[in-house]
């Protein structure tokens, strides 16, 4: 599995985007990116 290291700023930004989406689609997209699909 791919390990991705993010700065605290990047993590906060991602969490903000996920909160704005307020649904599972964003999580699915992130999983696709992590496994190299989509």
JSON list of C-alpha atoms in Angstrom, two decimals:
[
{"chain": "A", "resi": 1, "resn": "UNK", "atom": "CA", "xyz": [0.00, 0.00, 0.00]},
{"chain": "A", "resi": 2, "resn": "UNK", "atom": "CA", "xyz": [1.08, 3.52, -0.78]},
{"chain": "A", "resi": 3, "resn": "UNK", "atom": "CA", "xyz": [2.07, 5.71, 2.16]},
{"chain": "A", "resi": 4, "resn": "UNK", "atom": "CA", "xyz": [1.41, 9.41, 1.67]},
{"chain": "A", "resi": 5, "resn": "UNK", "atom": "CA", "xyz": [2.90, 11.97, 4.04]},
{"chain": "A", "resi": 6, "resn": "UNK", "atom": "CA", "xyz": [1.04, 15.26, 4.31]},
{"chain": "A", "resi": 7, "resn": "UNK", "atom": "CA", "xyz": [1.94, 18.42, 6.16]},
{"chain": "A", "resi": 8, "resn": "UNK", "atom": "CA", "xyz": [-0.45, 19.51, 8.95]},
{"chain": "A", "resi": 9, "resn": "UNK", "atom": "CA", "xyz": [-1.63, 22.31, 6.67]},
{"chain": "A", "resi": 10, "resn": "UNK", "atom": "CA", "xyz": [-2.48, 19.86, 3.89]},
{"chain": "A", "resi": 11, "resn": "UNK", "atom": "CA", "xyz": [-4.32, 17.58, 6.34]},
{"chain": "A", "resi": 12, "resn": "UNK", "atom": "CA", "xyz": [-6.36, 20.51, 7.66]},
{"chain": "A", "resi": 13, "resn": "UNK", "atom": "CA", "xyz": [-7.18, 21.56, 4.10]},
{"chain": "A", "resi": 14, "resn": "UNK", "atom": "CA", "xyz": [-8.32, 18.04, 3.19]},
{"chain": "A", "resi": 15, "resn": "UNK", "atom": "CA", "xyz": [-10.46, 17.79, 6.32]},
{"chain": "A", "resi": 16, "resn": "UNK", "atom": "CA", "xyz": [-12.05, 21.12, 5.44]},
{"chain": "A", "resi": 17, "resn": "UNK", "atom": "CA", "xyz": [-12.85, 19.89, 1.93]},
{"chain": "A", "resi": 18, "resn": "UNK", "atom": "CA", "xyz": [-14.32, 16.67, 3.30]},
{"chain": "A", "resi": 19, "resn": "UNK", "atom": "CA", "xyz": [-16.47, 18.63, 5.74]},
{"chain": "A", "resi": 20, "resn": "UNK", "atom": "CA", "xyz": [-17.74, 20.84, 2.91]},
{"chain": "A", "resi": 21, "resn": "UNK", "atom": "CA", "xyz": [-18.65, 17.82, 0.78]},
{"chain": "A", "resi": 22, "resn": "UNK", "atom": "CA", "xyz": [-20.49, 16.23, 3.74]},
{"chain": "A", "resi": 23, "resn": "UNK", "atom": "CA", "xyz": [-20.91, 12.90, 1.93]},
{"chain": "A", "resi": 24, "resn": "UNK", "atom": "CA", "xyz": [-19.00, 9.70, 1.11]},
{"chain": "A", "resi": 25, "resn": "UNK", "atom": "CA", "xyz": [-18.03, 10.67, -2.45]},
{"chain": "A", "resi": 26, "resn": "UNK", "atom": "CA", "xyz": [-14.92, 12.56, -1.36]},
{"chain": "A", "resi": 27, "resn": "UNK", "atom": "CA", "xyz": [-13.71, 9.59, 0.70]},
{"chain": "A", "resi": 28, "resn": "UNK", "atom": "CA", "xyz": [-14.23, 7.28, -2.26]},
{"chain": "A", "resi": 29, "resn": "UNK", "atom": "CA", "xyz": [-12.25, 9.63, -4.51]},
{"chain": "A", "resi": 30, "resn": "UNK", "atom": "CA", "xyz": [-9.38, 9.77, -2.04]},
{"chain": "A", "resi": 31, "resn": "UNK", "atom": "CA", "xyz": [-9.32, 5.95, -1.82]},
{"chain": "A", "resi": 32, "resn": "UNK", "atom": "CA", "xyz": [-9.22, 5.72, -5.62]},
{"chain": "A", "resi": 33, "resn": "UNK", "atom": "CA", "xyz": [-6.29, 8.12, -5.75]},
{"chain": "A", "resi": 34, "resn": "UNK", "atom": "CA", "xyz": [-4.42, 6.18, -3.04]},
{"chain": "A", "resi": 35, "resn": "UNK", "atom": "CA", "xyz": [-4.72, 2.87, -4.92]},
{"chain": "A", "resi": 36, "resn": "UNK", "atom": "CA", "xyz": [-3.94, 4.52, -8.24]},
{"chain": "A", "resi": 37, "resn": "UNK", "atom": "CA", "xyz": [-7.38, 3.95, -9.77]},
{"chain": "A", "resi": 38, "resn": "UNK", "atom": "CA", "xyz": [-9.83, 6.44, -11.24]}
]
